[in-house]
Coordinates of C-alpha atoms and ligand atoms in Angstrom, one line a residue:
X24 CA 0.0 0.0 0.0
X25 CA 2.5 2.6 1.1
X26 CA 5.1 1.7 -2.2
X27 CA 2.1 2.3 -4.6
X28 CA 1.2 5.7 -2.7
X29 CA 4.6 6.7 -3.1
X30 CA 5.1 5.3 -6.7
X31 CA 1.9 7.4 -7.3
X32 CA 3.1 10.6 -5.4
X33 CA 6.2 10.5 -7.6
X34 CA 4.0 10.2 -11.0
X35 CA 2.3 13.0 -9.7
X36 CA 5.6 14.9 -9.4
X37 CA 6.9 13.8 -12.6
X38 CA 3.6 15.0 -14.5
X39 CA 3.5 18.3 -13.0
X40 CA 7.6 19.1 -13.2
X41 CA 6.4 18.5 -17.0
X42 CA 3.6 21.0 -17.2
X43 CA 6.0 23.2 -15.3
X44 CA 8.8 22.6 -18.4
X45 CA 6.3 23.2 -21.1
X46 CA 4.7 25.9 -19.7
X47 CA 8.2 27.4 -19.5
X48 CA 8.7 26.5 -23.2
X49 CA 6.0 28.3 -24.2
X50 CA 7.2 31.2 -23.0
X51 CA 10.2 30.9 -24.4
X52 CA 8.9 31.9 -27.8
X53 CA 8.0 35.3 -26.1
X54 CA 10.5 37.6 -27.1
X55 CA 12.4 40.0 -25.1
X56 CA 12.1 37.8 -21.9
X57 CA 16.1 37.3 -21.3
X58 CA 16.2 34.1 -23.1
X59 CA 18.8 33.3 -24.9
X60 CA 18.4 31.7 -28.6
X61 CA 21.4 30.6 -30.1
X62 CA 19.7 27.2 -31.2
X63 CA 20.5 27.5 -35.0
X64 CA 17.6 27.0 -37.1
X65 CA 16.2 28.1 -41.1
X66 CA 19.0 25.9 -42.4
X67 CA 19.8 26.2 -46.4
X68 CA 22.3 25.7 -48.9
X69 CA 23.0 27.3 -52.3
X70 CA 25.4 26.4 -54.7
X71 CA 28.4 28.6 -54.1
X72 CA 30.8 30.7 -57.2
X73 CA 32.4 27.6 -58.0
X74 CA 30.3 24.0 -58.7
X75 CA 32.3 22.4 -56.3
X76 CA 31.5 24.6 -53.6
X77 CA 28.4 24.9 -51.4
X78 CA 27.3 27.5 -48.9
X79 CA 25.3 26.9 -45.6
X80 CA 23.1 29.7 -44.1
X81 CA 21.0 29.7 -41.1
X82 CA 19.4 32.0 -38.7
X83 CA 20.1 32.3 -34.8
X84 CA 17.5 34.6 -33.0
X85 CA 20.4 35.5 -30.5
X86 CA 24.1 36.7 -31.1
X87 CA 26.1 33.5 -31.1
X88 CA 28.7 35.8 -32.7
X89 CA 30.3 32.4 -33.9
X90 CA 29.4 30.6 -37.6
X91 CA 30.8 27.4 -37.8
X92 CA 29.8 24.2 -39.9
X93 CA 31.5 20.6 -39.1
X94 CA 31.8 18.2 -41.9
X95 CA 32.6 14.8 -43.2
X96 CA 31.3 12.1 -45.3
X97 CA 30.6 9.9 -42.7
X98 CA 30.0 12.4 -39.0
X99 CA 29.9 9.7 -36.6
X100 CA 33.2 7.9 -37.5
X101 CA 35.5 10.3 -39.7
X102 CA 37.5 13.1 -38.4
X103 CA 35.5 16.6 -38.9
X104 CA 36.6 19.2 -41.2
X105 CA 36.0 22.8 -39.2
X106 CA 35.2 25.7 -41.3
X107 CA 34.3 28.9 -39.7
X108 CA 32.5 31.3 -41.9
X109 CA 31.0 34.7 -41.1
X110 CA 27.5 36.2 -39.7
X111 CA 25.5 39.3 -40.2
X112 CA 22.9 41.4 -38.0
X113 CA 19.4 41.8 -39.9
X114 CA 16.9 43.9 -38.4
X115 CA 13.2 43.7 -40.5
X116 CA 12.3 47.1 -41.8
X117 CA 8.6 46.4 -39.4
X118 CA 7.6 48.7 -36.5
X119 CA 9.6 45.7 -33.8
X120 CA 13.0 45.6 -35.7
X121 CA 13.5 42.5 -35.1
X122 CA 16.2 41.0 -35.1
X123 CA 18.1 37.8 -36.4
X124 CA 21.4 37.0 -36.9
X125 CA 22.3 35.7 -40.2
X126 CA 25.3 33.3 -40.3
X127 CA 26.6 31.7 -43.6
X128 CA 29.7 29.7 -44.1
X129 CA 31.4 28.3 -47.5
X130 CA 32.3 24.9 -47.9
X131 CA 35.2 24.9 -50.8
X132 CA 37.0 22.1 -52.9
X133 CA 34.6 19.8 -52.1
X134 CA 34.8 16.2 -53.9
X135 CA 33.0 16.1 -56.6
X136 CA 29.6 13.2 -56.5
X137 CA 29.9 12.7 -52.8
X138 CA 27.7 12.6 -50.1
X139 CA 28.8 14.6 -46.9
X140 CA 27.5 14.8 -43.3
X141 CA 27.4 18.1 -41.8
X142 CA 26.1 20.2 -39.1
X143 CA 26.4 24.2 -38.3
X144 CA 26.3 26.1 -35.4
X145 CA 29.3 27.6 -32.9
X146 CA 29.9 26.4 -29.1
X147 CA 26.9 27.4 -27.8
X148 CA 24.2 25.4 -30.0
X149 CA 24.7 22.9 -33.0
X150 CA 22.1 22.1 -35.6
X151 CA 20.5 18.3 -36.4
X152 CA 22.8 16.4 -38.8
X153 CA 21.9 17.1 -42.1
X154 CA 23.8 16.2 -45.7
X155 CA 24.0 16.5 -49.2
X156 CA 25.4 15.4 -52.2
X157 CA 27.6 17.9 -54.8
X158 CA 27.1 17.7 -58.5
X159 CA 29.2 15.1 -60.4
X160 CA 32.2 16.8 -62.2
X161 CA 31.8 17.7 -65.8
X162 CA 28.7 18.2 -68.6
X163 CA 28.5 14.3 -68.6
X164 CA 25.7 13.7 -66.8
X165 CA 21.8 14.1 -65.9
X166 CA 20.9 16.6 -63.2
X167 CA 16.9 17.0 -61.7
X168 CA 15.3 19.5 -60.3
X169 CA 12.2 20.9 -59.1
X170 CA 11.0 24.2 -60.3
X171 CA 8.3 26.0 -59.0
X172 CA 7.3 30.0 -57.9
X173 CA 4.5 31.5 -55.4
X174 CA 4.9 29.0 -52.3
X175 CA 3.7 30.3 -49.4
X176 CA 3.8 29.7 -45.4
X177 CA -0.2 29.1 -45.5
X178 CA -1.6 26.6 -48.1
X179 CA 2.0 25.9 -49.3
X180 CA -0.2 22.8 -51.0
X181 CA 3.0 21.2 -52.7
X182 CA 5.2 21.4 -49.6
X183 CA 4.8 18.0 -48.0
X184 CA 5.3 16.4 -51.6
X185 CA 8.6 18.5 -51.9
X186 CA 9.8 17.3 -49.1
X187 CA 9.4 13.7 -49.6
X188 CA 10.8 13.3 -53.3
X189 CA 13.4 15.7 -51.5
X190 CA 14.2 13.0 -48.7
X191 CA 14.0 10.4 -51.4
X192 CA 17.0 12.1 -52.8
X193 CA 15.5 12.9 -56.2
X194 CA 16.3 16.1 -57.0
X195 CA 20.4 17.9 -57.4
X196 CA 18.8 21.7 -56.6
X197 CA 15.4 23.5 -56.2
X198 CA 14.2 26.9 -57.6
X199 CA 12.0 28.6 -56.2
X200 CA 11.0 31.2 -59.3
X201 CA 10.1 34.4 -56.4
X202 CA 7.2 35.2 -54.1
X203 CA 8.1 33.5 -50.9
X204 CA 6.0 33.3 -47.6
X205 CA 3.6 36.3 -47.8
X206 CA 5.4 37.5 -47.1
X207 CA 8.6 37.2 -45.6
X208 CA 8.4 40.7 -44.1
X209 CA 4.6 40.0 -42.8
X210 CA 4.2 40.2 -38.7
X211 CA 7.4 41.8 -38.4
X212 CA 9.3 38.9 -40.6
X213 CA 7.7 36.4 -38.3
X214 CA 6.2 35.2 -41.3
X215 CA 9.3 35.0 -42.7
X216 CA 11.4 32.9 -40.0
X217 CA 8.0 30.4 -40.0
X218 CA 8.8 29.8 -43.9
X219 CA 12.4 29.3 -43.7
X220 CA 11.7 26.4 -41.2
X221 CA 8.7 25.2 -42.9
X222 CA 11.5 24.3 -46.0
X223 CA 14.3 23.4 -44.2
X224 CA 13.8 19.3 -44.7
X225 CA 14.0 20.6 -48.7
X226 CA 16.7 23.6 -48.3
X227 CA 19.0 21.5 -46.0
X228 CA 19.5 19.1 -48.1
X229 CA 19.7 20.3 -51.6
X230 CA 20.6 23.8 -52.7
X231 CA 17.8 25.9 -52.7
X232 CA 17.9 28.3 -55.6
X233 CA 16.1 31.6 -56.1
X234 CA 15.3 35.1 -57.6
X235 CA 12.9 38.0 -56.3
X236 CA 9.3 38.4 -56.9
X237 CA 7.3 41.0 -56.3
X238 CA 6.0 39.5 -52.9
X239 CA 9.9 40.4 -51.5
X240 CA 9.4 44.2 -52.6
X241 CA 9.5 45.4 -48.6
X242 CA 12.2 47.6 -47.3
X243 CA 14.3 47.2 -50.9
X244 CA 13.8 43.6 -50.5
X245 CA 15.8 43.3 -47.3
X246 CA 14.3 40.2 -46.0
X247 CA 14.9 38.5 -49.5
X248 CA 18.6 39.6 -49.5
X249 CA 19.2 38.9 -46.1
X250 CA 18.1 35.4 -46.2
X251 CA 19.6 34.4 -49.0
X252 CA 23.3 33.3 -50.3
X253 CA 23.2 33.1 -54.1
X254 CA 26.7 33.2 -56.3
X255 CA 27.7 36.7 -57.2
X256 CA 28.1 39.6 -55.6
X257 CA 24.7 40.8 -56.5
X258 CA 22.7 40.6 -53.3
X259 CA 21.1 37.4 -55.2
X260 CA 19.4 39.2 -57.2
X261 CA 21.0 38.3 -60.5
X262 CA 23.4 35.6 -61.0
X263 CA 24.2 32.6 -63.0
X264 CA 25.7 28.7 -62.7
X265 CA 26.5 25.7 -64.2
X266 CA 24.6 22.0 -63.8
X267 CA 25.7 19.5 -65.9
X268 CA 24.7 20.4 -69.4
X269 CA 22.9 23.6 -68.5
X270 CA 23.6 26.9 -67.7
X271 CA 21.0 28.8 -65.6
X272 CA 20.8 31.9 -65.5
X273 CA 18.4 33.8 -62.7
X274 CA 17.1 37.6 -62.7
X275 CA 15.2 39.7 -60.9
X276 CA 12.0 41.1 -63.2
X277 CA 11.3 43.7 -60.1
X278 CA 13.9 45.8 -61.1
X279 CA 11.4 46.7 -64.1
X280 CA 8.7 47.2 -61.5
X281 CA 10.3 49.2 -58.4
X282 CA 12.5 51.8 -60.4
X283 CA 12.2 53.9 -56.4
X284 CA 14.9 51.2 -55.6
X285 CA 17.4 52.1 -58.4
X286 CA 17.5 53.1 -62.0
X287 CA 20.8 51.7 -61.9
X288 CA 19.4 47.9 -60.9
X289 CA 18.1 47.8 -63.7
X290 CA 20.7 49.1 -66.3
X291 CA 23.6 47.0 -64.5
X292 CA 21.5 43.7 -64.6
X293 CA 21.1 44.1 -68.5
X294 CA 24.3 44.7 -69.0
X295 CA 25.4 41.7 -66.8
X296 CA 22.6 39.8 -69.0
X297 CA 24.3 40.9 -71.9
X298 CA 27.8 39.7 -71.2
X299 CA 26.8 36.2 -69.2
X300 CA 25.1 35.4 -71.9
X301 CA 26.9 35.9 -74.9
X302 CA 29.7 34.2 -73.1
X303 CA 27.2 31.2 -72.4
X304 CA 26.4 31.4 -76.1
X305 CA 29.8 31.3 -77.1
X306 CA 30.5 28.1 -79.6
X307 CA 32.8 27.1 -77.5
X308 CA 30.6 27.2 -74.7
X309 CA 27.8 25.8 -76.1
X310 CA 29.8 22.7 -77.1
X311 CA 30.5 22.0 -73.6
X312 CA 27.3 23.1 -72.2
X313 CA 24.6 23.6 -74.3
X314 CA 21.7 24.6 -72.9
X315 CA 20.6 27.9 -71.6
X316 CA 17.7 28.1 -69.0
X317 CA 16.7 31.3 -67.5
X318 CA 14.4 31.9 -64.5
X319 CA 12.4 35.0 -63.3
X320 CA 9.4 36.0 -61.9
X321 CA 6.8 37.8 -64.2
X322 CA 6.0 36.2 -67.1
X323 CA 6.6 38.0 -70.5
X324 CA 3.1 36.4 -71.2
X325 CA 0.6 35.0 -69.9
X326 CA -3.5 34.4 -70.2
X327 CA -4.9 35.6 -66.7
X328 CA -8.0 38.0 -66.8
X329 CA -7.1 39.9 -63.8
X330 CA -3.4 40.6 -64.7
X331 CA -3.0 44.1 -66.1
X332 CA 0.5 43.4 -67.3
X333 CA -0.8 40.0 -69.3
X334 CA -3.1 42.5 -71.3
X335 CA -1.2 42.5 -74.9
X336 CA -2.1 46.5 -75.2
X337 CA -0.1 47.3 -72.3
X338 CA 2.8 45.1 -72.7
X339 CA 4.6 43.7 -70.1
X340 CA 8.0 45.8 -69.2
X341 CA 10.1 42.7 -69.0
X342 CA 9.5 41.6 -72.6
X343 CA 9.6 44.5 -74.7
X344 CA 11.3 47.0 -71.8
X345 CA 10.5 50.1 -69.6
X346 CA 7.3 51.9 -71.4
X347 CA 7.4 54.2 -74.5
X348 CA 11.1 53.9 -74.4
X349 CA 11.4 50.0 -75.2
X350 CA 14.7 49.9 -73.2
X351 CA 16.2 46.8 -71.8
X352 CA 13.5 44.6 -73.4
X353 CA 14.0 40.7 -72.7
X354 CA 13.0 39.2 -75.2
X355 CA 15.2 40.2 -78.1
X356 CA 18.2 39.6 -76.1
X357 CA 16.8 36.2 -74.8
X358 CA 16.3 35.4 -78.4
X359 CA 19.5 36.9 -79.7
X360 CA 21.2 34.8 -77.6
X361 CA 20.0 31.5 -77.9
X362 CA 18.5 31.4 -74.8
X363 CA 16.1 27.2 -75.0
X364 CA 14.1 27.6 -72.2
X365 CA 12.7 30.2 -70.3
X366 CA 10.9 30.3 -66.9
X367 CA 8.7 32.2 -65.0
X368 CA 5.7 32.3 -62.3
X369 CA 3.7 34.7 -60.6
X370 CA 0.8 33.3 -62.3
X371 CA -0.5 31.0 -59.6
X372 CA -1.1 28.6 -62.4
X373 CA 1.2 26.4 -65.2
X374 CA 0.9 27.4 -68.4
X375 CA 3.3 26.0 -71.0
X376 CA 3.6 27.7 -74.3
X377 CA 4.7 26.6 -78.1
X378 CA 7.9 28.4 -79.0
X379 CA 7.5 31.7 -79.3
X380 CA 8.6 34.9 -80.5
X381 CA 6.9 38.3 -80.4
X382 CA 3.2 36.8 -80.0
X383 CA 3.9 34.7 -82.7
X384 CA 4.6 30.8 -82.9
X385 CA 7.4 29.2 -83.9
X386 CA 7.5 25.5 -84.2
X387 CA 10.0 23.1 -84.9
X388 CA 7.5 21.8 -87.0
X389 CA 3.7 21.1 -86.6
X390 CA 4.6 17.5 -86.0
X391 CA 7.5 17.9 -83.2
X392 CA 6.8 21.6 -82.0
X393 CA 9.8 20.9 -79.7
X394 CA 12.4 19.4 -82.0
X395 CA 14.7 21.9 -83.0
X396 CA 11.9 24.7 -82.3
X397 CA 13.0 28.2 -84.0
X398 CA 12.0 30.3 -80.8
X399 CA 12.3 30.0 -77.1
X400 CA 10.6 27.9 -75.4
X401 CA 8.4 29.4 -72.0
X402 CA 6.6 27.8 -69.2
X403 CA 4.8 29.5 -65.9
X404 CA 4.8 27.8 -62.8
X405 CA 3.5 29.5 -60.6
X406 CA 0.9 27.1 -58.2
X407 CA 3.2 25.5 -55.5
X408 CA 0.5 26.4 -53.3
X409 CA -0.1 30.1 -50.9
X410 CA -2.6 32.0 -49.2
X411 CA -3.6 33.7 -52.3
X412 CA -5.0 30.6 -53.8
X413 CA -5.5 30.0 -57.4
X414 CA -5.9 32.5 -60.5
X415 CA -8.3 32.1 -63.4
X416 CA -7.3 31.9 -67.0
X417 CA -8.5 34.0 -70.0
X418 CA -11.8 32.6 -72.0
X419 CA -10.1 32.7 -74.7
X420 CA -6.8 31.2 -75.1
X421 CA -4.4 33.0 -77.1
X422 CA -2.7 31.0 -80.2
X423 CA 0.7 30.5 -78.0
X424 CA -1.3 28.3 -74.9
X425 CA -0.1 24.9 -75.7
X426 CA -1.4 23.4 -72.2
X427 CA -2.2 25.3 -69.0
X428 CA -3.5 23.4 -65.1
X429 CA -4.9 24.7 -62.7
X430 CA -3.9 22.3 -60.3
X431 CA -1.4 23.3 -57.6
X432 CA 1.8 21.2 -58.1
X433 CA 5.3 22.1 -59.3
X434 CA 8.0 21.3 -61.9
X435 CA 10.7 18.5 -62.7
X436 CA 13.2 18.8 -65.1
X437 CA 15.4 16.3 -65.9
X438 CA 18.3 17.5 -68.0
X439 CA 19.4 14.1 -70.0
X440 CA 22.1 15.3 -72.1
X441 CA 22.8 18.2 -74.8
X442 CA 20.2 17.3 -77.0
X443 CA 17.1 15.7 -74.5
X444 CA 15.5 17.8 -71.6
X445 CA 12.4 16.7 -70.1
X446 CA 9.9 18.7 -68.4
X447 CA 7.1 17.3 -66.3
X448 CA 4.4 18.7 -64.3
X449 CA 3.2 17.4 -60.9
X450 CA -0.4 17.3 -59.8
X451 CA -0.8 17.7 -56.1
X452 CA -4.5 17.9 -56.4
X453 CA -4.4 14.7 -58.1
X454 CA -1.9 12.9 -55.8
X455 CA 1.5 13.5 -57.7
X456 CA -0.5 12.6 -60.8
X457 CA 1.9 13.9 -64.2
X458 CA -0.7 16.0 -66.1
X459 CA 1.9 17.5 -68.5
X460 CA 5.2 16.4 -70.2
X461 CA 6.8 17.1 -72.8
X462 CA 10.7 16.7 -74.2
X463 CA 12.8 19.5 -75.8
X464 CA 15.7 17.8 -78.4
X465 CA 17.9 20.3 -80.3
X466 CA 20.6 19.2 -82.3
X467 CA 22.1 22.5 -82.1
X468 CA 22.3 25.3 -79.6
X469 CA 22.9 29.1 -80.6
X470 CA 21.0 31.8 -81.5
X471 CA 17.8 31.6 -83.7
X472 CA 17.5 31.9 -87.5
X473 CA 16.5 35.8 -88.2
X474 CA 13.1 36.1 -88.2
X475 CA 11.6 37.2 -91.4
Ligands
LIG518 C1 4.6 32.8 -18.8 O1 4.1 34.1 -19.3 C2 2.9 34.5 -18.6 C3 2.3 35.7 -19.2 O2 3.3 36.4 -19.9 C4 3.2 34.6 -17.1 O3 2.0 34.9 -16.4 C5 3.7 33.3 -16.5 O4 4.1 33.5 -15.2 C6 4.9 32.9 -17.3 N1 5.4 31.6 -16.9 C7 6.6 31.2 -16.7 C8 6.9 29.8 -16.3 O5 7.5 32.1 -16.8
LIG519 C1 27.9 37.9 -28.3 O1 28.2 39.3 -28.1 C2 27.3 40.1 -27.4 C3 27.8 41.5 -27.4 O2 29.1 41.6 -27.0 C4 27.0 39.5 -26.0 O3 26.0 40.3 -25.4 C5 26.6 38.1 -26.2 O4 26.4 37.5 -24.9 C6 27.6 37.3 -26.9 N1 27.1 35.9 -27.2 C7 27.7 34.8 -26.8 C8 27.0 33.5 -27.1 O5 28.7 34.9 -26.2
LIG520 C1 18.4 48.8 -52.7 O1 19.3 47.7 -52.5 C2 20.3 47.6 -53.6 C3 21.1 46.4 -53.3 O2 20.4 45.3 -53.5 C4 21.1 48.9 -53.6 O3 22.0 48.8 -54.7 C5 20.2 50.1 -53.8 O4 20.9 51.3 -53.7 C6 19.1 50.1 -52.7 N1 18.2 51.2 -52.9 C7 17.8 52.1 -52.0 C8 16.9 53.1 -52.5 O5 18.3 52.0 -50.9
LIG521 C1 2.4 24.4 -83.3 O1 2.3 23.0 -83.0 C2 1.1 22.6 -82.3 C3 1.2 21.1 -82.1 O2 1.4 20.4 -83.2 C4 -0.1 23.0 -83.2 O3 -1.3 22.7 -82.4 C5 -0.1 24.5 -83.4 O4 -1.2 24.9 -84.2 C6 1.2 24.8 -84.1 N1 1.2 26.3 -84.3 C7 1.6 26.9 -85.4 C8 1.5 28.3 -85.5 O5 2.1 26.2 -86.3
LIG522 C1 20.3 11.8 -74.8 O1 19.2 11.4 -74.0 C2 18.1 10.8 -74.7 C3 17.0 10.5 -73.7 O2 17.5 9.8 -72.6 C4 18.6 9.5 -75.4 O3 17.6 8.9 -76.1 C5 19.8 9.8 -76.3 O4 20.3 8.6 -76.9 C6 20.9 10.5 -75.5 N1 21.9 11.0 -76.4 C7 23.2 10.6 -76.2 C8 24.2 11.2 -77.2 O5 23.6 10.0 -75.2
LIG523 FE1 4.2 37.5 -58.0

């Protein structure tokens, strides 16, 4: 009798030591209490200047004053490799300031095809274990990806799919084609934190690549540069790099929209457009790496009866350039260039479009509209899932709309060699059902024939 009161008397204890804990916790998330949070957390990688080399980036609420990521291809037995890499303060533009501490450290020379073990932090709190694998060396081989735009913290539909193909190691890198979170400045970037976790199981573990959409416009995009850790010296807001047989190449189509920013955003990224990609396009180049894919958020067109800029009257700036003037127009230069496949989202739809040139249609031929196609090729995909739901298409469909979903879902692309890509599109209202697929084969790369 007496054991089993005691026995029960310690339960009791036990139990309410626990409510005491988690009572504790919860207050722990309160801000400005005195606690301490150096536990890092919104882990991501991003391909670094060199294909060998990948950065890690995370986010302590506290000053840790300390960036460090431990290594190895196998963490429990091998000997660590220590690299210490550097942190900065970001305060959100919103009435709280708040604060985060942004730390990111790059991990150089890597070996090529190899999986490593890694974690980040500094003395006073370490992340979970995560990995990854870098790219093979060399054009020789097939990288995948998924591609998608306008994911959001609430209804982010395609999330939980992401993150298993993710974890089932499909993919070499993710882009996410802008508008992130709404938005990552949102309750005083609270919004944004809760997104960076929410993709962590994808960004930890492949690189997570990305350009600006409107959504990021806030304080000159602060929470958008902050976060991120693209190649260049740009702020990621424009840059380019290499995977297997394609070149990407990522832009920011705001700096058409928010001139208040900087005149001069826009003028330097055309002329770095200019030069990356006449370099890409150079035979030389092109032999080695043939195809050019580009990625940016508004679409030069698009069938969606509420967007003003899809209306063909008022053009969109990105396509033919800044109004009246018609300077540092996308298209031509895309075209000039040889640029195969462009992408874009902000539609919150997918829309994929026969190859086209100044509203007109340029198939391979009627048979094989892909095969050696005599224009760019452009796709939307824009319904990864967020709080503003779907958008509805045009009546009626213009001459370019070779198949459009409204389904949320994303993008794979599957880059076999330097004649065969292969797009497909996901279904996550229809249970990772392919509704759309479709292969590009070009014999040649390089600019397109004059147009008569
Ligand atoms: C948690 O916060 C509430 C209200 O801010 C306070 O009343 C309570 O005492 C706090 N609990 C602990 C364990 O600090
Ligand atoms: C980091 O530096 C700040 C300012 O000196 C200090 O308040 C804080 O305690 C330091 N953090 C750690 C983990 O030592
Ligand atoms: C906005 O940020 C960019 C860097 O990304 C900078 O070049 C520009 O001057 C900033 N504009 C303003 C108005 O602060
Ligand atoms: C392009 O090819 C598609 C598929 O064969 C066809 O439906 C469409 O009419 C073609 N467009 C033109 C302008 O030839
Ligand atoms: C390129 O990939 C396609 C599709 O997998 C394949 O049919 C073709 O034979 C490949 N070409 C070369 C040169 O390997
Ligand atoms: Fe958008």
């Amino acid at each position: 009798m007496k054991a089993l009161q005691l026995f029960l008397l310690a339960v009791l204890t036990v139990v309410a030591t626990g409510l005491e804990t988690s009572q504790g916790r919860a207050n722990d998330s309160k801000e400005g209490l005195g606690i301490v949070h150096y536990q890092p957390e919104q882990v991501h990688l991003a391909f670094g200047d060199n294909l060998q080399d990948i950065v890690v980036t995370w986010s302590t609420r506290g000053p840790s004053n300390s960036s460090q990521v431990n290594y190895a291809r196998n963490y429990a037995k091998d000997p660590l490799t220590v690299v210490k890499g550097t942190w900065k303060r970001f305060v959100d533009g919103g009435k709280k300031a708040r604060t985060q501490y942004v730390h990111s450290v790059e991990l150089k020379d890597l070996q090529p095809d190899t999986r490593y073990e890694y974690t980040c932090g500094s003395e006073v709190g370490w992340s979970p274990v995560f990995n990854f694998k870098t790219p093979p060396a060399g054009q020789d081989w097939s990288p995948s990806l998924a591609i998608f735009g306008d994911m959001g913290n609430e209804n982010a539909q395609s999330l939980g799919r992401l993150q298993q193909d993710t974890e089932r190691g499909m993919y070499d890198a993710i882009i996410h084609v802008g508008d992130f979170a709404y938005d990552m400045d949102t309750s005083n970037a609270a919004v944004g934190d809760a997104y960076m976790r929410q993709i962590e199981s994808v960004a930890a573990y492949v690189p997570y690549m990305v350009c600006p959409g409107n959504h990021e416009e806030k304080y000159n995009f602060s929470n958008y540069r902050a976060r991120f850790n693209m190649p260049g010296d740009t702020d990621s807001l424009w840059y380019s790099f290499n995977l297997g047989p394609v070149h990407f190449v990522s832009f920011s189509t705001e700096v058409y929209y928010f001139l208040g920013y900087g005149f001069k955003l826009l003028t330097k990224q055309f002329e770095w457009l200019e030069q990356d990609l006449a370099e890409a396009n150079l035979p030389e180049n092109r032999a080695k790496r043939p195809w050019i894919v580009t990625y940016g958020h508004r679409p030069m067109y698009c069938s969606d009866e509420k967007e003003y800029d899809c209306n063909k009257q008022l053009e969109t700036y990105i396509r033919q350039g800044l109004p009246m003037l018609k300077w540092f127009g996308l298209e031509d230069l895309f075209y000039k260039h040889g640029v195969d496949v462009e992408i874009f989202a902000h539609e919150h739809f997918y829309t994929r479009l026969w190859p086209i040139y100044d509203f007109k249609v340029y198939n391979g031929s009627a048979e094989a509209p892909y095969t050696n196609p005599k224009a760019p090729i452009q796709i939307i995909t824009g319904s990864a899932g967020c709080k503003e739901e779907r958008e509805p298409f045009s009546k009626d469909l213009p001459e370019w709309n070779a198949y459009h979903s409204n389904d949320y879902g994303y993008t794979r692309l599957k880059a076999h060699n330097g004649t065969h890509l292969y797009f497909e599109q996901v279904s996550d209202d229809k249970d990772g059902q392919i509704v759309d697929s479709f292969w590009v084969i070009k014999d040649s790369h390089g600019s397109y024939p004059e147009v008569q």
